[in-house]
Amino acid sequence: MPAVEAFGLSDVGRVRSRNEDSYALVEEQGLFVVADGMGGHGNGDVASQIAVGAIVEKYRQSAGEVGSDGELAVAERLQSAFAHAHERIREAGDRDGALRGMGTTVIAIVIDGEAAIIGHVGDSRAYALRGSTLTQLTEDHSWVHEQVAAGHLSVAQARDHPFKSVVTRALGGEQAVEVDLRRVRLQPGDLLVLCSDGLTTMLTDEEIGRLLSAGGGVEERSTRLVAAANERGGADNITVILLAVRGEGDD
Ligand code: CA
């Protein structure tokens, strides 16, 4: 079973006064999460912290839980962990008016044997670097992405658009939560990236691929990405988790 070497870091960036991103590495569960909070009168950090905590807690608790078709699959456990987080954020907003309206994106990956199960809501992303090819594994739930998909904006126009941060799905909002889930087969040597949009609004996919391909361990490469986003302006909080899939014979 491919194990991964993991490293994560989060940086406030160069413009914002507080970091509203949260992340967790739960190595014994193979669970890795990044959340990017927003709204709630500047308390987006509360939403992202609740989301990460609730997802980790619920995912852990659901180990061995049995559904109608036998033991719950990883994807079902991840789905119910997201739903739990959604409710927890809404409850917190109902209890405290200062938190009302807060929400958060979430990208989560579970390493499950030879595969990665990916769940996401919003515009935080997962990528895979295989060889020197970087592939985005998630589709943003954002207004600009919808415009690009419909042919109304080019990718370049979307990058500079004033509405580029508007997400169409988030945990904690009024609507029922809808989680995108997918399963990706892993190969030894793959490098998985989870990140908030503070990375991807500062750097293009091509630049991210080039920075990752320059070698080094997961810590060195994560640090390099965050430094590059800050050099580009660091307009938003920047969070990155890197997962290096070990090859056979690696320690
Ligand atoms: Ca952000």
Short mmCIF file of C-alpha atoms and ligand atoms in Angstrom, two decimals:
data_model
loop_
_atom_site.label_atom_id
_atom_site.label_comp_id
_atom_site.label_asym_id
_atom_site.label_seq_id
_atom_site.Cartn_x
_atom_site.Cartn_y
_atom_site.Cartn_z
CA MET A 1 0.00 0.00 0.00
CA PRO A 2 1.53 3.30 -1.00
CA ALA A 3 2.21 5.40 2.02
CA VAL A 4 2.88 9.10 1.66
CA GLU A 5 5.34 11.54 3.08
CA ALA A 6 3.37 14.64 4.06
CA PHE A 7 4.10 18.25 4.86
CA GLY A 8 1.79 21.23 5.27
CA LEU A 9 2.15 24.92 5.94
CA SER A 10 0.00 28.03 6.01
CA ASP A 11 1.08 31.63 5.64
CA VAL A 12 -0.88 34.83 6.17
CA GLY A 13 0.58 36.36 2.99
CA ARG A 14 1.62 39.98 2.58
CA VAL A 15 -1.66 41.88 2.57
CA ARG A 16 -4.15 40.30 4.98
CA SER A 17 -3.92 40.88 8.72
CA ARG A 18 -5.27 37.45 9.67
CA ASN A 19 -5.06 33.94 8.32
CA GLU A 20 -8.52 32.50 7.62
CA ASP A 21 -7.16 29.22 6.19
CA SER A 22 -6.90 26.05 8.30
CA TYR A 23 -5.40 22.66 7.59
CA ALA A 24 -4.79 19.27 9.16
CA LEU A 25 -2.52 16.29 8.51
CA VAL A 26 -3.94 13.15 10.16
CA GLU A 27 -1.32 10.68 9.03
CA GLU A 28 -2.63 7.61 10.91
CA GLN A 29 -5.96 8.01 9.06
CA GLY A 30 -4.35 8.96 5.76
CA LEU A 31 -6.54 12.09 5.90
CA PHE A 32 -5.37 15.54 4.77
CA VAL A 33 -7.56 18.68 4.77
CA VAL A 34 -7.30 22.35 3.70
CA ALA A 35 -10.11 24.85 4.33
CA ASP A 36 -10.33 28.53 3.34
CA GLY A 37 -12.85 30.45 5.42
CA MET A 38 -14.80 33.57 4.48
CA GLY A 39 -17.55 35.92 5.68
CA GLY A 40 -19.09 35.97 9.15
CA HIS A 41 -18.00 39.61 9.61
CA GLY A 42 -14.32 38.77 9.24
CA ASN A 43 -14.54 35.49 11.16
CA GLY A 44 -13.81 33.18 8.25
CA ASP A 45 -11.03 31.62 10.32
CA VAL A 46 -13.67 30.31 12.75
CA ALA A 47 -15.49 28.57 9.87
CA SER A 48 -12.34 26.97 8.48
CA GLN A 49 -11.25 25.80 11.95
CA ILE A 50 -14.67 24.30 12.70
CA ALA A 51 -14.69 22.57 9.30
CA VAL A 52 -11.27 20.99 9.66
CA GLY A 53 -11.94 19.90 13.26
CA ALA A 54 -15.38 18.48 12.46
CA ILE A 55 -14.19 16.59 9.37
CA VAL A 56 -11.29 15.00 11.24
CA GLU A 57 -13.51 14.08 14.20
CA LYS A 58 -16.35 12.63 12.13
CA TYR A 59 -14.04 10.75 9.76
CA ARG A 60 -12.23 9.14 12.70
CA GLN A 61 -15.49 8.19 14.43
CA SER A 62 -16.94 6.57 11.31
CA ALA A 63 -14.15 3.98 11.01
CA GLY A 64 -15.81 0.57 11.01
CA GLU A 65 -19.31 2.08 10.96
CA VAL A 66 -21.79 -0.07 9.10
CA GLY A 67 -24.34 1.19 6.56
CA SER A 68 -27.07 -0.66 4.67
CA ASP A 69 -24.51 -2.22 2.29
CA GLY A 70 -21.94 -3.20 4.89
CA GLU A 71 -18.98 -1.23 6.14
CA LEU A 72 -18.99 2.37 4.96
CA ALA A 73 -16.61 3.11 2.10
CA VAL A 74 -14.07 5.90 2.44
CA ALA A 75 -16.02 8.15 0.06
CA GLU A 76 -19.21 7.77 2.13
CA ARG A 77 -17.28 8.54 5.31
CA LEU A 78 -15.79 11.64 3.71
CA GLN A 79 -19.21 12.74 2.44
CA SER A 80 -20.75 12.43 5.89
CA ALA A 81 -17.77 14.22 7.47
CA PHE A 82 -18.37 17.18 5.12
CA ALA A 83 -22.10 17.17 5.97
CA HIS A 84 -21.26 17.15 9.69
CA ALA A 85 -18.90 20.12 9.23
CA HIS A 86 -21.58 22.01 7.29
CA GLU A 87 -24.05 21.58 10.19
CA ARG A 88 -21.48 22.55 12.81
CA ILE A 89 -20.70 25.83 11.01
CA ARG A 90 -24.38 26.65 10.63
CA GLU A 91 -25.03 25.91 14.31
CA ALA A 92 -22.17 28.20 15.34
CA GLY A 93 -23.61 30.98 13.16
CA ASP A 94 -27.08 30.47 14.70
CA ARG A 95 -25.67 30.70 18.23
CA ASP A 96 -23.56 33.82 17.69
CA GLY A 97 -24.78 36.62 15.44
CA ALA A 98 -21.20 37.87 14.88
CA LEU A 99 -20.46 34.57 13.09
CA ARG A 100 -23.61 34.50 10.98
CA GLY A 101 -22.95 34.09 7.27
CA MET A 102 -19.51 32.55 7.64
CA GLY A 103 -18.57 29.71 5.34
CA THR A 104 -15.57 27.83 4.07
CA THR A 105 -14.19 25.90 1.15
CA VAL A 106 -12.74 22.45 1.87
CA ILE A 107 -10.42 20.18 -0.06
CA ALA A 108 -9.77 16.78 1.57
CA ILE A 109 -7.82 13.72 0.45
CA VAL A 110 -7.80 10.25 1.97
CA ILE A 111 -5.00 7.88 0.96
CA ASP A 112 -6.72 4.50 0.65
CA GLY A 113 -4.36 1.74 -0.45
CA GLU A 114 -3.45 2.32 -4.08
CA ALA A 115 -5.85 5.22 -4.48
CA ALA A 116 -6.63 8.71 -3.26
CA ILE A 117 -10.24 9.64 -2.50
CA ILE A 118 -10.76 13.37 -3.01
CA GLY A 119 -13.66 15.45 -1.71
CA HIS A 120 -14.13 19.16 -2.26
CA VAL A 121 -16.46 22.11 -2.00
CA GLY A 122 -15.44 25.56 -3.30
CA ASP A 123 -12.25 26.74 -4.99
CA SER A 124 -9.48 25.17 -2.92
CA ARG A 125 -7.79 22.66 -5.22
CA ALA A 126 -5.99 19.35 -5.52
CA TYR A 127 -3.33 18.68 -8.15
CA ALA A 128 -1.15 15.71 -9.02
CA LEU A 129 2.37 16.02 -10.36
CA ARG A 130 3.38 12.86 -12.24
CA GLY A 131 6.75 13.11 -13.94
CA SER A 132 6.79 16.78 -14.88
CA THR A 133 3.07 17.00 -15.70
CA LEU A 134 0.82 18.87 -13.28
CA THR A 135 -2.89 17.97 -13.49
CA GLN A 136 -5.69 19.69 -11.60
CA LEU A 137 -7.85 17.01 -9.97
CA THR A 138 -10.72 19.25 -8.90
CA GLU A 139 -13.05 21.64 -10.69
CA ASP A 140 -13.54 24.97 -8.90
CA HIS A 141 -17.01 25.74 -7.63
CA SER A 142 -16.58 29.39 -8.55
CA TRP A 143 -18.38 32.00 -10.58
CA VAL A 144 -15.41 32.60 -12.89
CA HIS A 145 -14.98 28.87 -13.54
CA GLU A 146 -18.64 28.65 -14.58
CA GLN A 147 -18.11 31.59 -16.95
CA VAL A 148 -15.00 29.92 -18.46
CA ALA A 149 -16.86 26.59 -18.83
CA ALA A 150 -19.73 28.41 -20.58
CA GLY A 151 -17.30 30.18 -22.94
CA HIS A 152 -18.04 33.68 -21.58
CA LEU A 153 -14.54 34.31 -20.16
CA SER A 154 -11.06 33.14 -21.12
CA VAL A 155 -8.81 31.55 -18.49
CA ALA A 156 -6.65 34.71 -18.58
CA GLN A 157 -9.69 36.96 -18.07
CA ALA A 158 -10.85 34.76 -15.19
CA ARG A 159 -7.48 35.12 -13.45
CA ASP A 160 -7.79 38.92 -13.33
CA HIS A 161 -11.54 39.15 -12.87
CA PRO A 162 -12.83 41.21 -9.91
CA PHE A 163 -15.19 38.33 -9.02
CA LYS A 164 -12.45 35.68 -9.11
CA SER A 165 -12.94 34.89 -5.38
CA VAL A 166 -16.70 34.34 -5.59
CA VAL A 167 -17.44 30.70 -4.83
CA THR A 168 -20.69 29.01 -5.84
CA ARG A 169 -20.52 26.33 -3.16
CA ALA A 170 -19.28 26.44 0.43
CA LEU A 171 -19.77 24.65 3.71
CA GLY A 172 -21.90 26.61 6.17
CA GLY A 173 -24.13 28.35 3.66
CA GLU A 174 -27.90 28.27 3.37
CA GLN A 175 -28.01 25.58 0.70
CA ALA A 176 -27.68 21.85 1.29
CA VAL A 177 -24.08 20.76 0.94
CA GLU A 178 -23.08 19.13 -2.34
CA VAL A 179 -19.65 17.49 -2.26
CA ASP A 180 -17.70 16.50 -5.37
CA LEU A 181 -16.01 13.14 -4.76
CA ARG A 182 -13.57 11.29 -6.97
CA ARG A 183 -11.08 8.45 -6.78
CA VAL A 184 -7.63 8.68 -8.37
CA ARG A 185 -5.22 5.75 -8.74
CA LEU A 186 -1.77 6.49 -7.36
CA GLN A 187 1.67 5.56 -8.64
CA PRO A 188 4.93 5.58 -6.69
CA GLY A 189 6.58 8.96 -7.19
CA ASP A 190 3.31 10.90 -7.60
CA LEU A 191 3.20 14.20 -5.74
CA LEU A 192 -0.24 15.38 -4.58
CA VAL A 193 -0.91 19.04 -3.80
CA LEU A 194 -3.75 20.48 -1.73
CA CYS A 195 -3.96 24.27 -1.64
CA SER A 196 -6.09 27.33 -1.00
CA ASP A 197 -6.64 29.92 -3.73
CA GLY A 198 -3.97 32.17 -2.20
CA LEU A 199 -1.51 29.94 -4.05
CA THR A 200 -3.37 29.57 -7.34
CA THR A 201 -4.35 33.23 -7.75
CA MET A 202 -0.68 34.24 -7.42
CA LEU A 203 0.89 31.46 -9.53
CA THR A 204 -0.20 29.77 -12.76
CA ASP A 205 -0.41 25.98 -13.02
CA GLU A 206 2.67 26.10 -15.24
CA GLU A 207 4.63 27.97 -12.57
CA ILE A 208 3.46 25.60 -9.83
CA GLY A 209 4.52 22.61 -11.96
CA ARG A 210 7.93 24.15 -12.61
CA LEU A 211 8.54 25.01 -8.93
CA LEU A 212 7.57 21.49 -7.84
CA SER A 213 9.70 19.87 -10.53
CA ALA A 214 12.80 21.66 -9.23
CA GLY A 215 13.23 18.80 -6.72
CA GLY A 216 13.68 18.58 -2.97
CA GLY A 217 11.65 16.99 -0.18
CA VAL A 218 8.03 17.83 0.64
CA GLU A 219 9.02 20.51 3.14
CA GLU A 220 11.45 22.23 0.78
CA ARG A 221 8.98 22.14 -2.09
CA SER A 222 6.02 23.43 -0.01
CA THR A 223 8.15 26.27 1.32
CA ARG A 224 9.26 27.13 -2.22
CA LEU A 225 5.63 27.41 -3.40
CA VAL A 226 4.59 29.66 -0.51
CA ALA A 227 7.67 31.87 -0.96
CA ALA A 228 6.92 32.25 -4.68
CA ALA A 229 3.29 33.24 -4.00
CA ASN A 230 4.52 35.85 -1.51
CA GLU A 231 7.10 37.17 -3.97
CA ARG A 232 4.25 37.60 -6.45
CA GLY A 233 2.39 39.79 -3.93
CA GLY A 234 0.91 37.40 -1.36
CA ALA A 235 -2.51 39.03 -1.77
CA ASP A 236 -4.30 36.27 0.19
CA ASN A 237 -3.57 33.62 2.80
CA ILE A 238 -1.57 30.74 1.31
CA THR A 239 -1.93 27.13 2.45
CA VAL A 240 -0.24 24.10 0.90
CA ILE A 241 -0.11 20.40 1.78
CA LEU A 242 2.22 18.18 -0.26
CA LEU A 243 1.96 14.38 -0.26
CA ALA A 244 4.78 12.40 -1.86
CA VAL A 245 3.69 8.86 -2.72
CA ARG A 246 6.49 6.55 -1.72
CA GLY A 247 7.92 4.08 -4.18
CA GLU A 248 8.71 0.44 -3.47
CA GLY A 249 12.01 0.22 -1.68
CA ASP A 250 11.74 3.72 -0.19
CA ASP A 251 12.20 3.93 3.54
CA CA B 1 -8.48 32.50 0.05
#
